[in-house]
Coordinates of C-alpha atoms in Angstrom, one line a residue:
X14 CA -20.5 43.9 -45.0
X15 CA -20.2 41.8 -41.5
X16 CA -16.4 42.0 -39.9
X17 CA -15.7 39.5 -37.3
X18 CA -13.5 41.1 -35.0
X19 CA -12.2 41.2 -31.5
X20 CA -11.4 43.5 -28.8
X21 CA -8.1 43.0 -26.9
X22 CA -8.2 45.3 -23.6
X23 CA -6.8 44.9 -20.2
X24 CA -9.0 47.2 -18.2
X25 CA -12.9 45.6 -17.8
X26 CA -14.6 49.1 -17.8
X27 CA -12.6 50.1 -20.8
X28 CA -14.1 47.0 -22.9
X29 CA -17.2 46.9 -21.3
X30 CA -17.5 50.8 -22.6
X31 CA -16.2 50.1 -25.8
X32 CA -18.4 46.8 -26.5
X33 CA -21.2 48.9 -25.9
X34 CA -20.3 51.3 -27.8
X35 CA -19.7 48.6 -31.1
X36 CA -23.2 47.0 -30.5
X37 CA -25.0 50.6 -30.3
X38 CA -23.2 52.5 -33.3
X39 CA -21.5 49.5 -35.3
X40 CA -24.1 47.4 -36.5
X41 CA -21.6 45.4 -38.8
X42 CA -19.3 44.2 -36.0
X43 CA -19.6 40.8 -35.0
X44 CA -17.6 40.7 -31.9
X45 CA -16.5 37.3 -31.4
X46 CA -15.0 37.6 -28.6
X47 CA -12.5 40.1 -26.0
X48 CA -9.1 39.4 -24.5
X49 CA -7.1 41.1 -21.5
X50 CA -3.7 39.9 -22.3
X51 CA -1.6 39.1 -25.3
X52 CA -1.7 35.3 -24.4
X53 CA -5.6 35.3 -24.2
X54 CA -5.7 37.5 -27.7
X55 CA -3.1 35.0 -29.5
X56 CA -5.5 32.5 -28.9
X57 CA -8.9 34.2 -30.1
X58 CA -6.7 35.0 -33.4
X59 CA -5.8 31.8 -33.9
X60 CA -9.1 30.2 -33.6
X61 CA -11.1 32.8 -35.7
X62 CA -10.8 34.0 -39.3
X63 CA -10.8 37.7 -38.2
X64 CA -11.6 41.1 -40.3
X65 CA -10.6 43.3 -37.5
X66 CA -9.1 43.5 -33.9
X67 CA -9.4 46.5 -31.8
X68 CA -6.1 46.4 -29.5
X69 CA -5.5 48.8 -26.8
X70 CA -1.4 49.3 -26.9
X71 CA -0.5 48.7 -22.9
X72 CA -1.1 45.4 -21.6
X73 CA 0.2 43.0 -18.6
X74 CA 3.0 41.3 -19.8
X75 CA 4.1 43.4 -23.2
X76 CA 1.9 45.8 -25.4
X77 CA 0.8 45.5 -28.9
X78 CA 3.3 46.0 -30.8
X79 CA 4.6 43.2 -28.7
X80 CA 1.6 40.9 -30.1
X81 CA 1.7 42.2 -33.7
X82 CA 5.5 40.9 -34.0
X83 CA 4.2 37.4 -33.2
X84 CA 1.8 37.6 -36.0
X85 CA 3.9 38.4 -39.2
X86 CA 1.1 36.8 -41.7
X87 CA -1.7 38.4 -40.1
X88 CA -4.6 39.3 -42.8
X89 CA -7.0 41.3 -40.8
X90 CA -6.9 44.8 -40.4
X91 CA -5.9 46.7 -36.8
X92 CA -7.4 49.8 -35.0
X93 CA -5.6 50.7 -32.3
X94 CA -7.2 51.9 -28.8
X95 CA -5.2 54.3 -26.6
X96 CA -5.2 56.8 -23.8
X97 CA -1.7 58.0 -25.6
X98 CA -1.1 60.0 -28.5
X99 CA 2.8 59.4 -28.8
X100 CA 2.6 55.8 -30.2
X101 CA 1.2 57.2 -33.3
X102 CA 4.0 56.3 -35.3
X103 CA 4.6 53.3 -34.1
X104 CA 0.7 52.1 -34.9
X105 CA 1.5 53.5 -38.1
X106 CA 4.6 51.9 -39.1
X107 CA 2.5 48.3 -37.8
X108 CA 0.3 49.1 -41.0
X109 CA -2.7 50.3 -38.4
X110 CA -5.8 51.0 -39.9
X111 CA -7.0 54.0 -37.5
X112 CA -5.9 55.0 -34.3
X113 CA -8.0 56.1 -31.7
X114 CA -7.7 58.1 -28.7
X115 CA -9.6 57.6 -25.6
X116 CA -12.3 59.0 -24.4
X117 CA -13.6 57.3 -27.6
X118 CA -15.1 59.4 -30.1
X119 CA -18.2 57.9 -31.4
X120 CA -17.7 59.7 -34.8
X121 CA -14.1 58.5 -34.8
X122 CA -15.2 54.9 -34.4
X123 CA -17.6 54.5 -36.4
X124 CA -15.0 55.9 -39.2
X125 CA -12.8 53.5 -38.2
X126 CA -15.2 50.7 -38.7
X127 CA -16.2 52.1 -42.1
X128 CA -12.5 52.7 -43.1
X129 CA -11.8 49.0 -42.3
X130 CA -15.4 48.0 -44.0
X131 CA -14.2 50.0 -47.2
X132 CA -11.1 47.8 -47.1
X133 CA -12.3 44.7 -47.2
X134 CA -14.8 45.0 -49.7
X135 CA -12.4 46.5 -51.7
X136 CA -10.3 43.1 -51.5
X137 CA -13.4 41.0 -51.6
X138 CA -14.3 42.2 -55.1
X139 CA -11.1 42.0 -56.4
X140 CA -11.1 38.2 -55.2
X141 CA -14.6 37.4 -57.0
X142 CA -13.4 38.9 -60.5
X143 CA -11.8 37.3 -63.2
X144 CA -8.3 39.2 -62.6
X145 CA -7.0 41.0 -65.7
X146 CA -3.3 42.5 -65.5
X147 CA -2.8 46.3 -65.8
X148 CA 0.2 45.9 -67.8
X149 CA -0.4 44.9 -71.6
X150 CA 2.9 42.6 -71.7
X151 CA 6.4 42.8 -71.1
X152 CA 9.4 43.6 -73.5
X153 CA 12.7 42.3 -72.4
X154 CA 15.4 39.6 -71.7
X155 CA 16.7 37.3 -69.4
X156 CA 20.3 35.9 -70.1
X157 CA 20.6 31.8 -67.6
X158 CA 24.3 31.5 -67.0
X159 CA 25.2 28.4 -68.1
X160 CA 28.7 26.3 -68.2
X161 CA 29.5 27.0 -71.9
X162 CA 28.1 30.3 -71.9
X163 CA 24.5 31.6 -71.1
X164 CA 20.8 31.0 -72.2
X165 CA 18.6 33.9 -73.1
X166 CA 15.3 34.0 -72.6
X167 CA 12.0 36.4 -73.4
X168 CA 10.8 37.3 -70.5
X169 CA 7.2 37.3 -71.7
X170 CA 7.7 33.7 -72.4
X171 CA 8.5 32.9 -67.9
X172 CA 4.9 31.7 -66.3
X173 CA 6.7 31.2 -62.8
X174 CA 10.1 30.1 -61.1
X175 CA 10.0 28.1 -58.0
X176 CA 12.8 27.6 -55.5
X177 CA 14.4 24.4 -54.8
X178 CA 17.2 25.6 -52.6
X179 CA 19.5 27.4 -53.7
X180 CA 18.4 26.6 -57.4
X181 CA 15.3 27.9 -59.7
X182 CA 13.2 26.1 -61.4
X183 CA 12.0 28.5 -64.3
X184 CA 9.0 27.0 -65.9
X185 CA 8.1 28.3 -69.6
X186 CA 5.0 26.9 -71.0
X187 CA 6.1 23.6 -72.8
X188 CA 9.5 22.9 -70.7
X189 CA 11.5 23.6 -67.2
X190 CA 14.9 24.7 -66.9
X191 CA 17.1 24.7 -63.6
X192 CA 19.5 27.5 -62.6
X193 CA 22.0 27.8 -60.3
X194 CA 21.1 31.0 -59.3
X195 CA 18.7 31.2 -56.0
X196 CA 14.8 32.7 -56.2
X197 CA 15.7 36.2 -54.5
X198 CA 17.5 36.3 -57.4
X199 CA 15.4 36.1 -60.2
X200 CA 12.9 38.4 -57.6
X201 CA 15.7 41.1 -58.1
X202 CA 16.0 40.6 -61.7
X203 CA 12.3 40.7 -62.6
X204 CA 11.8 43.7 -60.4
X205 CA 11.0 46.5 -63.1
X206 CA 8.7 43.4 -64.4
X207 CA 5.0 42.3 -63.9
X208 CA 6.3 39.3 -61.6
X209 CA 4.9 39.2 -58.0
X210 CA 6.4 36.8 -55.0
X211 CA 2.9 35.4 -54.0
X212 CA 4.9 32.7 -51.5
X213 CA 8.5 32.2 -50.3
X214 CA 8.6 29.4 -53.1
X215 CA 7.2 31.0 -56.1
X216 CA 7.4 34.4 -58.1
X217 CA 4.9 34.6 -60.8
X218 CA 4.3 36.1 -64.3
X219 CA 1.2 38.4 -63.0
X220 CA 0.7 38.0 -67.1
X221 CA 0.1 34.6 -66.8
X222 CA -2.7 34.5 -64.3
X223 CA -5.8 33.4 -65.6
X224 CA -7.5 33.1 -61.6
X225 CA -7.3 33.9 -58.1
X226 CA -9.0 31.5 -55.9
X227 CA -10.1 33.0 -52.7
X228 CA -8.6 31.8 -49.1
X229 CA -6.4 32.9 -46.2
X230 CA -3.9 33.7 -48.6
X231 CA -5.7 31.7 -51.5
X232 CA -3.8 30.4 -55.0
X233 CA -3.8 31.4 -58.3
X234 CA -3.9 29.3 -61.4
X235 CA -1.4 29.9 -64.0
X236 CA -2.4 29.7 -67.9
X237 CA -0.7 26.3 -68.4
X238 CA -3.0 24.9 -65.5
X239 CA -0.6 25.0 -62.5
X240 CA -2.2 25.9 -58.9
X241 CA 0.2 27.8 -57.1
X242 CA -0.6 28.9 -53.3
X243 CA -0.4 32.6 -52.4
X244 CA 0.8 33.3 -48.7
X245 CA -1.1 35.3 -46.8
X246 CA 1.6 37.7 -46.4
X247 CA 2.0 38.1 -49.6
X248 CA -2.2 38.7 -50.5
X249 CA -2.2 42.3 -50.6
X250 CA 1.2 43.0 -52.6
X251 CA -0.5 40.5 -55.5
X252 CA -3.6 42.1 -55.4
X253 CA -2.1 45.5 -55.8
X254 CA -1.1 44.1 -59.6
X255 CA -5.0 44.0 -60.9
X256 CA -7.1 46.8 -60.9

């Protein structure tokens, strides 16, 4: 498969060795474009619909990490270009996917291209099937407090809830009902439960998804009809529910 990427570098014989290296050994690169600072590489991301950046970690004006913290929905997937070994971890804990050491290994690029190639196709076929859940159902209850005492519900029965400040909507498939109780809640509640936080509005019965339409973070559409948008941020952990 083709991966748009970029290349974020400060040092022009460093990209200029590395861009070389991409076009000879990494035939399914499509470089769109390079970038010496964090200000130059914000842009380039926000203008392309990017597989893969290649960032080198010490720049004018900040480093990567620096860069990464600005982008907390980013979907594409990182390899990390270094002279030093000791930020490691810290690529690591940035959900890096390789880390390479310069001199650049040929080798060890060209795995890193076909670890991040592996990646995406893997997501990619997941987004072209019709999604069926790994879990055969859910047993269980939910108790609503409510003035006069509480409501129980079968938590089978919940397609979604959806925030609305600090209340929930919790939509069943024929009615709504509205809880004082805020959607972090219900999150917390439903945790040993098929129900995923696809957005920072709605937490779904993974149960009760009948499609996933493909986009930045795309939407799925529940059983009863209703399109609800999955945030980008929030694309992998839903995926992770279907095999």
């Amino acid at each position: 498969m083709s991966l748009n990427a970029i290349l974020v570098e400060d040092e022009a014989n460093s990209r200029e060795i590395l861009r070389n290296y991409i076009a000879k050994y990494c035939p399914s690169v499509n470089l769109l474009g390079e970038a010496s600072s964090i200000k130059e590489a914000l842009v380039l991301i926000g203008d392309n619909d990017l597989d893969l950046v290649f960032l080198d970690v010490e720049m004018p004006f900040g480093n990567a990490f620096d860069l990464l913290d600005q982008l907390p929905d980013r979907t594409f997937e990182t390899v990390f270009v270094t002279a030093y070994d000791h930020y490691a971890k810290d690529a690591l804990n940035n959900h890096a996917a390789y880390y390479l050491t310069k001199p650049i290994n040929i080798d060890e690029l060209v795995n890193a291209v076909e670890y991040v190639e592996g990646v995406r196709e893997k997501e990619a076929s997941l987004e072209g099937e019709v999604l069926s859940t790994k879990s055969n159902g859910v047993e269980g209850k939910l108790t609503l407090p409510q003035q006069d005492g509480f409501q129980v519900l079968n938590i089978a029965e919940i397609l979604y809830c959806k925030a609305d400040d600090n209340y929930t909507e919790i939509y069943l498939l024929n009615k709504k009902i509205l809880v004082s109780k805020t959607l972090k809640y219900f999150e917390d509640a439903l945790t040993d439960y098929p129900f995923a936080r696809v957005h920072k509005s709605f937490l779904v019965n993974v149960n009760e998804v009948v499609k996933y339409r493909k986009g930045k973070g795309g939407s799925v559409v529940m059983s009863n009809g209703k399109e609800v948008m999955v945030s980008a941020s929030k694309k992998k952990d839903f995926l992770s529910y279907f095999n």
